[in-house]
PDB file of C-alpha atoms in Angstrom:
ATOM      1  CA  MET A  50      33.367 -24.278 -37.128  1.00  0.00           C
ATOM      2  CA  ALA A  51      29.813 -24.077 -35.804  1.00  0.00           C
ATOM      3  CA  ASP A  52      29.818 -21.157 -33.328  1.00  0.00           C
ATOM      4  CA  ARG A  53      26.831 -18.832 -33.436  1.00  0.00           C
ATOM      5  CA  ALA A  54      28.711 -15.856 -34.872  1.00  0.00           C
ATOM      6  CA  SER A  55      30.013 -17.940 -37.769  1.00  0.00           C
ATOM      7  CA  GLU A  56      26.599 -19.419 -38.440  1.00  0.00           C
ATOM      8  CA  ALA A  57      24.977 -15.982 -38.411  1.00  0.00           C
ATOM      9  CA  VAL A  58      27.458 -14.797 -41.053  1.00  0.00           C
ATOM     10  CA  ARG A  59      27.062 -17.898 -43.199  1.00  0.00           C
ATOM     11  CA  TRP A  60      23.266 -17.652 -43.208  1.00  0.00           C
ATOM     12  CA  ALA A  61      23.214 -13.918 -43.887  1.00  0.00           C
ATOM     13  CA  ALA A  62      25.503 -14.510 -46.864  1.00  0.00           C
ATOM     14  CA  PHE A  63      23.417 -17.483 -48.028  1.00  0.00           C
ATOM     15  CA  ASP A  64      20.220 -15.425 -48.013  1.00  0.00           C
ATOM     16  CA  ARG A  65      21.737 -12.721 -50.199  1.00  0.00           C
ATOM     17  CA  LEU A  66      23.362 -15.263 -52.517  1.00  0.00           C
ATOM     18  CA  ARG A  67      20.052 -17.058 -52.923  1.00  0.00           C
ATOM     19  CA  ALA A  68      18.759 -13.892 -54.585  1.00  0.00           C
ATOM     20  CA  GLY A  69      21.727 -13.959 -56.959  1.00  0.00           C
ATOM     21  CA  ARG A  70      23.615 -11.103 -55.318  1.00  0.00           C
ATOM     22  CA  ALA A  71      27.247 -10.978 -54.260  1.00  0.00           C
ATOM     23  CA  ILE A  72      27.821  -9.369 -50.881  1.00  0.00           C
ATOM     24  CA  ALA A  73      30.135  -6.513 -49.952  1.00  0.00           C
ATOM     25  CA  VAL A  74      31.634  -6.923 -46.502  1.00  0.00           C
ATOM     26  CA  ALA A  75      30.064  -3.663 -45.307  1.00  0.00           C
ATOM     27  CA  ASP A  76      26.604  -4.916 -46.279  1.00  0.00           C
ATOM     28  CA  LEU A  77      27.210  -8.219 -44.527  1.00  0.00           C
ATOM     29  CA  ALA A  78      28.337  -6.371 -41.398  1.00  0.00           C
ATOM     30  CA  ALA A  79      25.071  -4.420 -41.422  1.00  0.00           C
ATOM     31  CA  ASP A  80      23.054  -7.614 -41.874  1.00  0.00           C
ATOM     32  CA  VAL A  81      24.600  -9.358 -38.871  1.00  0.00           C
ATOM     33  CA  GLN A  82      25.258  -6.170 -36.876  1.00  0.00           C
ATOM     34  CA  PHE A  83      28.937  -6.943 -36.353  1.00  0.00           C
ATOM     35  CA  GLY A  84      31.784  -4.470 -36.258  1.00  0.00           C
ATOM     36  CA  MET A  85      34.173  -4.664 -39.185  1.00  0.00           C
ATOM     37  CA  ASP A  86      37.002  -6.051 -37.057  1.00  0.00           C
ATOM     38  CA  GLU A  87      34.805  -8.765 -35.562  1.00  0.00           C
ATOM     39  CA  LEU A  88      33.371  -9.647 -38.959  1.00  0.00           C
ATOM     40  CA  GLY A  89      36.833  -9.757 -40.522  1.00  0.00           C
ATOM     41  CA  GLU A  90      37.950 -12.299 -37.942  1.00  0.00           C
ATOM     42  CA  VAL A  91      34.867 -14.472 -38.514  1.00  0.00           C
ATOM     43  CA  LEU A  92      35.240 -14.275 -42.290  1.00  0.00           C
ATOM     44  CA  GLY A  93      38.886 -15.264 -42.085  1.00  0.00           C
ATOM     45  CA  GLY A  94      38.056 -18.369 -40.082  1.00  0.00           C
ATOM     46  CA  LEU A  95      35.209 -19.361 -42.396  1.00  0.00           C
ATOM     47  CA  VAL A  96      37.300 -18.964 -45.541  1.00  0.00           C
ATOM     48  CA  ALA A  97      40.156 -20.964 -43.990  1.00  0.00           C
ATOM     49  CA  ALA A  98      37.719 -23.776 -43.209  1.00  0.00           C
ATOM     50  CA  GLY A  99      36.218 -23.710 -46.721  1.00  0.00           C
ATOM     51  CA  LEU A 100      32.816 -22.701 -45.367  1.00  0.00           C
ATOM     52  CA  LEU A 101      32.592 -19.347 -47.130  1.00  0.00           C
ATOM     53  CA  GLU A 102      33.998 -18.060 -50.408  1.00  0.00           C
ATOM     54  CA  ARG A 103      35.308 -14.617 -51.363  1.00  0.00           C
ATOM     55  CA  ASP A 104      36.575 -13.352 -54.703  1.00  0.00           C
ATOM     56  CA  THR A 105      39.866 -11.544 -55.317  1.00  0.00           C
ATOM     57  CA  ASP A 106      38.249  -8.248 -54.312  1.00  0.00           C
ATOM     58  CA  GLY A 107      37.045  -9.657 -50.986  1.00  0.00           C
ATOM     59  CA  ILE A 108      33.396  -9.808 -52.060  1.00  0.00           C
ATOM     60  CA  VAL A 109      31.512 -12.775 -50.617  1.00  0.00           C
ATOM     61  CA  VAL A 110      30.412 -15.017 -53.482  1.00  0.00           C
ATOM     62  CA  GLY A 111      29.737 -18.362 -51.773  1.00  0.00           C
ATOM     63  CA  SER A 112      28.263 -19.700 -48.539  1.00  0.00           C
ATOM     64  CA  HIS A 113      26.521 -22.849 -47.307  1.00  0.00           C
ATOM     65  CA  GLY A 114      27.052 -24.508 -50.688  1.00  0.00           C
ATOM     66  CA  LEU A 115      25.610 -21.752 -52.907  1.00  0.00           C
ATOM     67  CA  THR A 116      28.043 -19.820 -55.086  1.00  0.00           C
ATOM     68  CA  LEU A 117      27.990 -17.211 -57.830  1.00  0.00           C
ATOM     69  CA  ARG A 118      31.257 -18.625 -59.154  1.00  0.00           C
ATOM     70  CA  PRO A 119      30.591 -20.867 -62.172  1.00  0.00           C
ATOM     71  CA  THR A 120      30.980 -24.562 -61.368  1.00  0.00           C
ATOM     72  CA  VAL A 121      29.950 -27.788 -63.077  1.00  0.00           C
ATOM     73  CA  HIS A 122      26.902 -27.844 -60.772  1.00  0.00           C
ATOM     74  CA  HIS A 123      24.353 -25.378 -62.158  1.00  0.00           C
ATOM     75  CA  LEU A 124      21.265 -24.849 -60.013  1.00  0.00           C
ATOM     76  CA  VAL A 125      18.176 -22.838 -60.888  1.00  0.00           C
ATOM     77  CA  LEU A 126      16.777 -22.330 -57.397  1.00  0.00           C
ATOM     78  CA  ASP A 127      13.228 -21.020 -57.246  1.00  0.00           C
ATOM     79  CA  GLY A 128      13.837 -19.276 -60.574  1.00  0.00           C
ATOM     80  CA  VAL A 129      17.277 -17.828 -59.741  1.00  0.00           C
ATOM     81  CA  ALA A 130      20.286 -19.124 -61.686  1.00  0.00           C
ATOM     82  CA  LEU A 131      23.108 -20.085 -59.310  1.00  0.00           C
ATOM     83  CA  HIS A 132      25.849 -22.668 -58.880  1.00  0.00           C
ATOM     84  CA  THR A 133      26.797 -24.928 -56.000  1.00  0.00           C
ATOM     85  CA  TRP A 134      30.050 -26.206 -54.571  1.00  0.00           C
ATOM     86  CA  CYS A 135      29.043 -29.833 -55.132  1.00  0.00           C
ATOM     87  CA  ALA A 136      26.219 -32.015 -56.404  1.00  0.00           C
ATOM     88  CA  LEU A 137      25.215 -32.894 -52.856  1.00  0.00           C
ATOM     89  CA  ASP A 138      24.541 -29.204 -52.189  1.00  0.00           C
ATOM     90  CA  ALA A 139      22.444 -28.907 -55.326  1.00  0.00           C
ATOM     91  CA  VAL A 140      20.123 -31.731 -54.247  1.00  0.00           C
ATOM     92  CA  ALA A 141      19.974 -30.948 -50.529  1.00  0.00           C
ATOM     93  CA  ILE A 142      19.497 -27.167 -50.619  1.00  0.00           C
ATOM     94  CA  PRO A 143      16.176 -27.173 -52.548  1.00  0.00           C
ATOM     95  CA  ALA A 144      14.928 -29.894 -50.208  1.00  0.00           C
ATOM     96  CA  ALA A 145      15.871 -27.820 -47.169  1.00  0.00           C
ATOM     97  CA  LEU A 146      14.095 -24.771 -48.580  1.00  0.00           C
ATOM     98  CA  GLY A 147      11.128 -26.676 -50.010  1.00  0.00           C
ATOM     99  CA  VAL A 148      11.363 -24.868 -53.354  1.00  0.00           C
ATOM    100  CA  ASP A 149      11.335 -25.829 -57.019  1.00  0.00           C
ATOM    101  CA  ALA A 150      14.743 -26.319 -58.584  1.00  0.00           C
ATOM    102  CA  GLU A 151      16.576 -27.633 -61.625  1.00  0.00           C
ATOM    103  CA  LEU A 152      20.054 -29.135 -61.225  1.00  0.00           C
ATOM    104  CA  THR A 153      22.310 -29.678 -64.216  1.00  0.00           C
ATOM    105  CA  THR A 154      25.662 -31.351 -63.621  1.00  0.00           C
ATOM    106  CA  CYS A 155      27.897 -34.092 -65.038  1.00  0.00           C
ATOM    107  CA  CYS A 156      28.524 -37.671 -63.992  1.00  0.00           C
ATOM    108  CA  GLY A 157      31.659 -37.829 -61.860  1.00  0.00           C
ATOM    109  CA  TRP A 158      32.893 -40.786 -63.922  1.00  0.00           C
ATOM    110  CA  CYS A 159      31.830 -40.421 -67.568  1.00  0.00           C
ATOM    111  CA  ASP A 160      31.014 -36.673 -67.731  1.00  0.00           C
ATOM    112  CA  GLN A 161      27.543 -37.350 -69.152  1.00  0.00           C
ATOM    113  CA  SER A 162      25.188 -34.445 -68.547  1.00  0.00           C
ATOM    114  CA  LEU A 163      22.712 -35.186 -65.754  1.00  0.00           C
ATOM    115  CA  ARG A 164      19.596 -33.299 -64.743  1.00  0.00           C
ATOM    116  CA  VAL A 165      17.489 -33.495 -61.607  1.00  0.00           C
ATOM    117  CA  THR A 166      14.207 -31.623 -61.248  1.00  0.00           C
ATOM    118  CA  ALA A 167      12.825 -30.885 -57.795  1.00  0.00           C
ATOM    119  CA  VAL A 168       9.262 -29.840 -57.067  1.00  0.00           C
ATOM    120  CA  ALA A 169       8.785 -28.227 -53.654  1.00  0.00           C
ATOM    121  CA  GLY A 170      12.248 -29.546 -52.880  1.00  0.00           C
ATOM    122  CA  ARG A 171      11.550 -33.186 -53.714  1.00  0.00           C
ATOM    123  CA  PRO A 172      13.381 -34.856 -56.637  1.00  0.00           C
ATOM    124  CA  ARG A 173      11.184 -36.121 -59.424  1.00  0.00           C
ATOM    125  CA  GLY A 174      12.656 -39.302 -60.876  1.00  0.00           C
ATOM    126  CA  GLY A 175      16.380 -39.965 -61.079  1.00  0.00           C
ATOM    127  CA  GLU A 176      16.335 -42.837 -58.605  1.00  0.00           C
ATOM    128  CA  GLU A 177      19.047 -44.585 -60.606  1.00  0.00           C
ATOM    129  CA  LEU A 178      21.430 -41.708 -59.858  1.00  0.00           C
ATOM    130  CA  ARG A 179      23.867 -41.872 -56.970  1.00  0.00           C
ATOM    131  CA  VAL A 180      25.447 -39.121 -54.865  1.00  0.00           C
ATOM    132  CA  TRP A 181      28.810 -39.803 -53.258  1.00  0.00           C
ATOM    133  CA  VAL A 182      29.079 -38.532 -49.678  1.00  0.00           C
ATOM    134  CA  PRO A 183      32.789 -38.359 -48.770  1.00  0.00           C
ATOM    135  CA  GLY A 184      33.711 -39.728 -45.370  1.00  0.00           C
ATOM    136  CA  MET A 185      37.156 -38.289 -44.809  1.00  0.00           C
ATOM    137  CA  ASP A 186      38.054 -35.724 -42.191  1.00  0.00           C
ATOM    138  CA  CYS A 187      38.839 -32.385 -43.799  1.00  0.00           C
ATOM    139  CA  GLU A 188      40.210 -29.044 -42.724  1.00  0.00           C
ATOM    140  CA  ASN A 189      38.787 -27.185 -45.724  1.00  0.00           C
ATOM    141  CA  VAL A 190      35.320 -28.239 -46.902  1.00  0.00           C
ATOM    142  CA  LEU A 191      35.428 -26.413 -50.212  1.00  0.00           C
ATOM    143  CA  GLU A 192      38.802 -27.841 -51.215  1.00  0.00           C
ATOM    144  CA  GLN A 193      38.752 -31.313 -49.661  1.00  0.00           C
ATOM    145  CA  PHE A 194      35.098 -32.424 -49.420  1.00  0.00           C
ATOM    146  CA  CYS A 195      33.236 -30.728 -52.243  1.00  0.00           C
ATOM    147  CA  PRO A 196      35.356 -31.927 -55.204  1.00  0.00           C
ATOM    148  CA  PHE A 197      34.329 -35.518 -54.412  1.00  0.00           C
ATOM    149  CA  ALA A 198      30.642 -35.038 -53.500  1.00  0.00           C
ATOM    150  CA  ASN A 199      29.478 -35.671 -57.049  1.00  0.00           C
ATOM    151  CA  LEU A 200      26.519 -37.174 -58.861  1.00  0.00           C
ATOM    152  CA  PHE A 201      26.885 -40.359 -60.906  1.00  0.00           C
ATOM    153  CA  CYS A 202      24.787 -42.011 -63.627  1.00  0.00           C
ATOM    154  CA  GLY A 203      24.321 -45.030 -61.390  1.00  0.00           C
ATOM    155  CA  SER A 204      25.965 -47.412 -58.978  1.00  0.00           C
ATOM    156  CA  ASP A 205      28.195 -48.920 -61.667  1.00  0.00           C
ATOM    157  CA  HIS A 206      29.788 -45.600 -62.632  1.00  0.00           C
ATOM    158  CA  LEU A 207      30.184 -44.611 -59.005  1.00  0.00           C
ATOM    159  CA  GLU A 208      31.949 -47.888 -58.265  1.00  0.00           C
ATOM    160  CA  GLN A 209      34.281 -47.470 -61.251  1.00  0.00           C
ATOM    161  CA  TRP A 210      35.161 -43.976 -60.048  1.00  0.00           C
ATOM    162  CA  ARG A 211      35.627 -45.156 -56.461  1.00  0.00           C
ATOM    163  CA  VAL A 212      38.016 -47.949 -57.431  1.00  0.00           C
ATOM    164  CA  GLY A 213      39.940 -45.625 -59.736  1.00  0.00           C
ATOM    165  CA  ALA A 214      40.189 -43.043 -56.953  1.00  0.00           C
ATOM    166  CA  GLY A 215      41.753 -45.544 -54.555  1.00  0.00           C
ATOM    167  CA  GLU A 216      38.549 -46.483 -52.698  1.00  0.00           C
ATOM    168  CA  PRO A 217      38.174 -43.325 -50.604  1.00  0.00           C
ATOM    169  CA  PRO A 218      36.009 -43.439 -47.461  1.00  0.00           C
ATOM    170  CA  GLY A 219      32.392 -42.457 -47.815  1.00  0.00           C
ATOM    171  CA  HIS A 220      29.057 -43.845 -48.880  1.00  0.00           C
ATOM    172  CA  ALA A 221      26.551 -43.591 -51.717  1.00  0.00           C
ATOM    173  CA  CYS A 222      23.028 -42.178 -51.470  1.00  0.00           C
ATOM    174  CA  THR A 223      20.111 -41.820 -53.837  1.00  0.00           C
ATOM    175  CA  VAL A 224      18.931 -38.307 -54.614  1.00  0.00           C
ATOM    176  CA  THR A 225      15.851 -38.978 -52.482  1.00  0.00           C
ATOM    177  CA  GLU A 226      18.008 -39.930 -49.513  1.00  0.00           C
ATOM    178  CA  ILE A 227      20.027 -36.717 -49.892  1.00  0.00           C
ATOM    179  CA  ALA A 228      16.798 -34.709 -50.119  1.00  0.00           C
ATOM    180  CA  ASP A 229      15.556 -36.386 -46.934  1.00  0.00           C
ATOM    181  CA  LEU A 230      18.690 -35.180 -45.105  1.00  0.00           C
ATOM    182  CA  GLY A 231      18.704 -31.684 -46.607  1.00  0.00           C
ATOM    183  CA  PRO A 232      16.422 -30.062 -44.006  1.00  0.00           C
ATOM    184  CA  THR A 233      18.707 -31.324 -41.225  1.00  0.00           C
ATOM    185  CA  TRP A 234      21.994 -30.476 -42.932  1.00  0.00           C
ATOM    186  CA  TRP A 235      20.758 -26.963 -43.801  1.00  0.00           C
ATOM    187  CA  SER A 236      18.855 -26.323 -40.575  1.00  0.00           C
ATOM    188  CA  ARG A 237      19.167 -22.877 -39.014  1.00  0.00           C
ATOM    189  CA  ASP A 238      18.669 -24.368 -35.569  1.00  0.00           C
ATOM    190  CA  PRO A 239      22.075 -23.857 -33.905  1.00  0.00           C
ATOM    191  CA  ASP A 240      21.640 -27.090 -31.934  1.00  0.00           C
ATOM    192  CA  CYS A 241      20.407 -29.199 -34.859  1.00  0.00           C
ATOM    193  CA  CYS A 242      23.738 -30.529 -36.055  1.00  0.00           C
ATOM    194  CA  THR A 243      25.682 -30.739 -32.817  1.00  0.00           C
ATOM    195  CA  PRO A 244      27.060 -34.159 -31.726  1.00  0.00           C
ATOM    196  CA  GLY A 245      24.260 -36.332 -30.436  1.00  0.00           C
ATOM    197  CA  ALA A 246      21.575 -34.318 -32.171  1.00  0.00           C
ATOM    198  CA  GLY A 247      21.075 -36.713 -35.076  1.00  0.00           C
ATOM    199  CA  GLU A 248      22.406 -36.687 -38.614  1.00  0.00           C
ATOM    200  CA  GLY A 249      24.835 -33.777 -38.570  1.00  0.00           C
ATOM    201  CA  GLN A 250      26.440 -32.295 -41.657  1.00  0.00           C
ATOM    202  CA  PRO A 251      28.751 -34.864 -43.298  1.00  0.00           C
ATOM    203  CA  TRP A 252      31.694 -32.484 -43.328  1.00  0.00           C
TER     204      TRP A 252
END
């Protein structure tokens, strides 16, 4: 789902979430200047596709990889404590924004605590770490892509996980490679990630 209305909603939600604030639907409607019926339809499609997250009260708590819901991926983004849907998000988002960040997560194989520091969006160290980029088609990004887009201590632990998981499709990247792709994957240009426009979002 990449139509302009959906993208406008996702980015408006992302901007509020980046400040650490959950978003009432009425406030989101004012931000994007949509009627409540139109916004409700867009929100329903985004949630169904796993591209936006709401809590049990209907409040928007996640968008474009950022979430206020606690996850294993803790991200201090430009001084604001947040979480992300996956480790890939936590590396790519600071790179896209060009801001300082601190990611704390766990190895997807051994559960060892891992930390990545970014300065102006660029990872400092951690070149032995590997990020798994799933390659399967998915109907719901949050449920089917994000649980597998994890960080690993190194290539050996990633390979052990991959074999144990039945050798799922996808590929491994260093944190620097993910940071290089972040500005494209999180571009606000509506034509940036369309087919033929280069490295589109992996989901």
